[in-house]
XYZ file of C-alpha atoms in Angstrom:
302
model
C -27.201 8.570 -36.871
C -23.471 8.444 -37.637
C -21.182 6.131 -36.111
C -17.377 7.008 -36.028
C -15.128 4.474 -37.718
C -12.318 3.107 -35.881
C -10.205 3.956 -38.816
C -10.218 7.458 -37.985
C -8.698 7.153 -34.647
C -4.836 7.590 -34.147
C -4.153 5.924 -30.816
C -1.549 5.711 -28.333
C -0.683 5.315 -25.326
C -1.654 2.223 -23.320
C -1.518 2.709 -19.767
C -2.266 -0.007 -17.132
C -3.511 0.912 -13.580
C -4.319 -1.602 -11.142
C -6.775 -4.067 -12.885
C -7.309 -1.605 -15.769
C -5.792 -1.245 -19.224
C -6.453 2.351 -20.756
C -6.205 3.134 -24.249
C -5.951 6.741 -24.901
C -6.801 8.133 -28.114
C -5.500 11.453 -29.875
C -6.464 12.807 -33.466
C -10.105 11.832 -33.376
C -12.169 13.245 -36.440
C -15.207 12.628 -38.422
C -14.543 11.609 -42.238
C -16.304 13.350 -44.854
C -19.084 10.858 -45.217
C -22.134 10.977 -47.276
C -24.609 12.134 -44.167
C -27.909 13.403 -45.054
C -28.301 17.043 -44.154
C -31.299 16.096 -42.049
C -28.882 14.273 -39.683
C -26.930 17.547 -38.801
C -28.287 20.210 -36.492
C -28.833 23.601 -38.405
C -26.622 25.524 -36.060
C -23.067 26.508 -36.673
C -22.057 25.489 -33.051
C -22.691 21.670 -33.579
C -19.556 20.496 -35.199
C -20.727 17.017 -35.618
C -24.087 14.982 -35.981
C -25.816 12.924 -33.431
C -23.294 10.107 -33.054
C -21.894 7.416 -30.919
C -18.512 5.893 -30.692
C -16.881 2.434 -29.388
C -14.918 4.468 -26.479
C -15.331 6.619 -23.652
C -15.490 10.457 -24.058
C -14.376 12.727 -21.023
C -15.347 16.285 -21.618
C -14.717 19.205 -19.146
C -15.340 22.804 -19.712
C -14.837 26.102 -17.732
C -18.019 27.362 -19.414
C -21.499 26.048 -19.665
C -21.502 22.719 -21.492
C -24.732 21.452 -23.523
C -24.767 17.890 -24.617
C -27.683 16.571 -26.602
C -28.871 13.184 -26.463
C -31.617 11.029 -28.350
C -34.129 11.788 -25.682
C -33.065 14.928 -24.186
C -30.661 17.996 -23.944
C -28.574 18.445 -20.834
C -27.029 21.777 -19.524
C -23.941 21.325 -17.180
C -22.255 24.165 -15.178
C -19.006 25.515 -15.983
C -16.268 23.204 -14.221
C -18.366 19.902 -14.602
C -16.543 16.719 -15.924
C -18.972 14.646 -17.979
C -17.961 11.069 -19.393
C -20.290 9.866 -22.056
C -20.061 6.008 -22.609
C -19.702 3.707 -25.594
C -22.720 3.161 -27.799
C -24.604 6.397 -26.426
C -25.849 8.513 -29.245
C -24.635 12.348 -28.346
C -23.592 15.746 -29.791
C -21.976 18.843 -28.144
C -22.990 22.468 -28.751
C -19.884 24.500 -28.584
C -19.445 28.382 -28.013
C -18.357 30.517 -30.686
C -14.978 30.792 -28.925
C -15.022 27.290 -27.247
C -11.378 27.393 -27.711
C -10.940 29.913 -25.041
C -13.229 28.592 -22.804
C -11.316 25.803 -21.056
C -13.037 23.018 -23.313
C -11.080 19.959 -23.583
C -11.874 16.116 -24.210
C -9.939 13.085 -23.630
C -11.061 9.766 -25.378
C -10.106 6.116 -23.941
C -11.068 2.403 -23.978
C -10.824 0.551 -20.705
C -10.293 -3.195 -20.578
C -9.941 -5.452 -17.530
C -6.738 -7.299 -17.254
C -6.252 -10.382 -14.756
C -3.723 -8.887 -12.268
C -3.807 -8.718 -8.721
C -5.073 -5.543 -7.535
C -5.200 -3.476 -4.270
C -9.128 -2.354 -5.577
C -11.266 -3.258 -8.064
C -10.767 -0.391 -10.365
C -12.501 -1.643 -13.495
C -15.558 -2.545 -11.595
C -15.461 0.887 -9.976
C -14.972 2.886 -12.962
C -17.622 1.150 -15.359
C -20.121 1.185 -12.776
C -18.971 4.762 -12.506
C -19.129 5.823 -15.985
C -21.990 3.741 -17.391
C -24.378 5.942 -14.993
C -23.861 9.151 -16.749
C -20.913 10.617 -14.766
C -21.093 14.133 -14.299
C -19.822 16.066 -11.371
C -18.281 19.250 -10.441
C -14.408 18.767 -10.565
C -11.554 21.212 -9.429
C -9.857 22.909 -12.189
C -6.988 20.496 -11.553
C -8.948 17.896 -13.587
C -8.782 20.347 -16.628
C -5.249 20.859 -16.274
C -4.832 16.875 -16.389
C -6.801 16.428 -19.480
C -5.233 19.208 -21.320
C -1.902 18.090 -20.441
C -2.765 14.825 -22.493
C -3.355 16.983 -25.651
C -0.313 16.924 -27.923
C -1.331 20.519 -29.276
C -0.762 21.951 -25.921
C 2.827 23.594 -24.996
C 3.159 21.663 -22.080
C 1.974 18.131 -23.287
C 2.981 14.843 -21.880
C 1.400 12.846 -24.566
C 4.897 10.969 -25.257
C 5.721 10.613 -21.613
C 4.428 7.305 -20.795
C 5.406 7.709 -16.886
C 3.961 11.107 -16.862
C 0.679 9.870 -18.455
C 0.512 7.228 -15.914
C 1.007 9.400 -12.956
C -1.472 11.891 -14.106
C -4.065 9.618 -15.165
C -3.907 8.088 -12.052
C -4.470 11.256 -10.170
C -7.415 12.082 -12.444
C -9.026 8.860 -11.362
C -8.288 9.559 -7.892
C -10.036 13.174 -8.252
C -13.250 11.494 -9.951
C -13.699 8.733 -7.534
C -13.122 10.998 -4.584
C -15.937 13.572 -6.131
C -18.219 10.902 -6.695
C -17.909 9.394 -3.399
C -16.646 5.927 -4.513
C -14.878 3.745 -2.396
C -13.520 0.065 -2.567
C -16.329 -2.603 -1.575
C -13.806 -5.202 -1.120
C -11.343 -3.869 1.247
C -12.800 -1.095 3.338
C -9.569 -0.099 4.830
C -7.935 0.665 1.602
C -8.900 3.476 -0.744
C -7.522 4.464 -4.257
C -4.985 6.464 -2.376
C -3.483 3.532 -0.692
C -2.854 1.711 -4.028
C 0.320 0.757 -5.927
C -0.428 3.482 -8.402
C -0.781 5.938 -5.681
C 2.607 4.541 -4.161
C 4.216 5.262 -7.463
C 2.715 8.664 -7.963
C 4.047 9.772 -4.291
C 7.345 8.456 -5.148
C 7.633 10.175 -8.353
C 6.611 13.518 -6.792
C 9.282 13.044 -4.066
C 11.927 12.507 -6.538
C 10.728 15.388 -8.659
C 10.415 17.896 -6.159
C 13.244 16.808 -3.531
C 16.164 15.416 -5.736
C 18.397 18.159 -4.839
C 18.005 17.383 -1.069
C 19.943 14.819 0.831
C 17.065 12.123 0.014
C 17.408 8.340 -0.009
C 15.419 5.157 -0.675
C 15.220 4.810 3.216
C 13.944 8.542 3.351
C 11.268 7.798 0.787
C 10.209 4.697 2.620
C 9.933 6.394 6.011
C 7.800 9.119 4.419
C 5.377 6.962 2.994
C 5.513 4.183 5.419
C 6.746 1.625 3.280
C 9.858 -0.902 3.616
C 12.851 0.163 1.478
C 12.281 -3.352 -0.459
C 8.663 -2.208 -1.700
C 10.183 1.498 -2.847
C 13.264 -0.085 -4.489
C 10.757 -2.507 -6.221
C 8.458 0.268 -7.303
C 10.993 2.532 -8.582
C 12.882 -0.392 -10.759
C 9.560 -1.609 -12.146
C 8.410 1.789 -13.351
C 11.505 3.560 -14.452
C 13.966 0.394 -15.236
C 16.769 2.250 -13.281
C 18.043 2.298 -9.768
C 17.143 5.084 -7.273
C 20.770 6.266 -7.542
C 20.564 6.332 -11.341
C 17.528 8.373 -11.229
C 18.415 10.769 -8.741
C 21.821 11.363 -10.701
C 19.777 11.909 -14.050
C 17.491 14.260 -12.664
C 20.480 16.359 -10.887
C 22.687 16.354 -14.278
C 19.857 17.274 -16.747
C 18.983 20.379 -14.581
C 22.470 21.128 -14.037
C 23.021 20.891 -17.778
C 19.778 23.459 -18.432
C 21.138 25.829 -15.807
C 24.712 25.712 -17.483
C 23.002 26.896 -20.793
C 20.197 29.087 -19.752
C 21.809 30.992 -16.773
C 24.937 32.685 -15.809
C 25.370 31.138 -12.463
C 28.824 29.966 -11.762
C 29.828 26.139 -11.043
C 29.479 26.155 -7.604
C 26.333 27.679 -7.467
C 24.734 25.011 -9.929
C 26.398 22.190 -8.172
C 24.896 23.476 -4.678
C 21.294 24.040 -6.452
C 21.049 20.469 -7.613
C 22.265 18.679 -4.419
C 26.156 18.666 -4.523
C 27.837 20.567 -1.201
C 31.471 19.780 -2.934
C 32.319 21.036 -6.340
C 34.635 17.925 -6.778
C 31.700 15.526 -6.456
C 29.628 17.360 -8.875
C 32.636 17.531 -11.471
C 33.187 13.894 -11.276
C 29.331 13.147 -11.629
C 28.871 15.395 -14.569
C 31.937 14.246 -16.292
C 30.581 10.636 -15.883
C 27.241 11.400 -17.168
C 28.265 13.673 -20.182
C 31.627 12.727 -20.769
C 32.904 16.158 -20.176
C 33.295 18.712 -17.515
C 30.827 21.313 -16.812
C 32.886 24.236 -18.259
C 33.383 22.291 -21.499
C 29.631 21.612 -21.644
C 28.689 25.350 -21.481
C 31.269 26.231 -23.751
C 30.257 23.729 -26.502
C 26.751 24.686 -26.015
C 27.103 28.305 -26.127
C 29.100 27.984 -29.454
C 26.645 25.710 -30.932
C 23.879 28.621 -30.406
């Protein structure tokens, strides 16, 4: 058997959710080692020999997935999410056009960290993954795993906040599908955790920034205090609610100025400003010039 050397692994990002530190890995590969041919499968669809590694390997495929282990071969229906734990010898059979079958893999390490947590996530996940996790999951799981890939068009690989939120959503899906719940606090589920609150706040900011929203509005929607919402926003974004709101509005306005023929009043209204004057003032403060000047400058630079 061959073991994948750590030197081959290009790592990064490190994300903390509850009491777990996840280290996500990209660009995993096998060096051309002097492996005897007898260790390879004489089948063009096996891209590596039977092997193990020091991290978890999560695989999702829309097509039938075939995994071979030392003692057995297992076939999984399309739409099954499989997690292979560290130290387990395995190999995957790929279809000739596997790139087009919705096949994607995410590799990661998990480490327990000493923090106060709403739920014992580390214990839940290690127990879940070490018992041959293989469940039918919604396509959303594939979308999330695919979004971590640096080679995809809409990758979030370099956006730590986006990765954290997406990873939390993926974990929530997996635990829900497996029917696992916290054993320490029966009244709480992962959807009530701090990470979930962060995710919900992010979704509100992403979807309703053009509306008349406030910290009070978000707190009421989520059943939290304004102090809790303010603390979460500051800890995650390192900015105030107002700063995030203005940033999102200005970036979308700048995009529309360059990519559309909408007039300034239409753009102002679409990003949450009822009065053009307020929009002009906010835009100039953020970009250092008026919207009309920004549009002209960007058009000339094309």
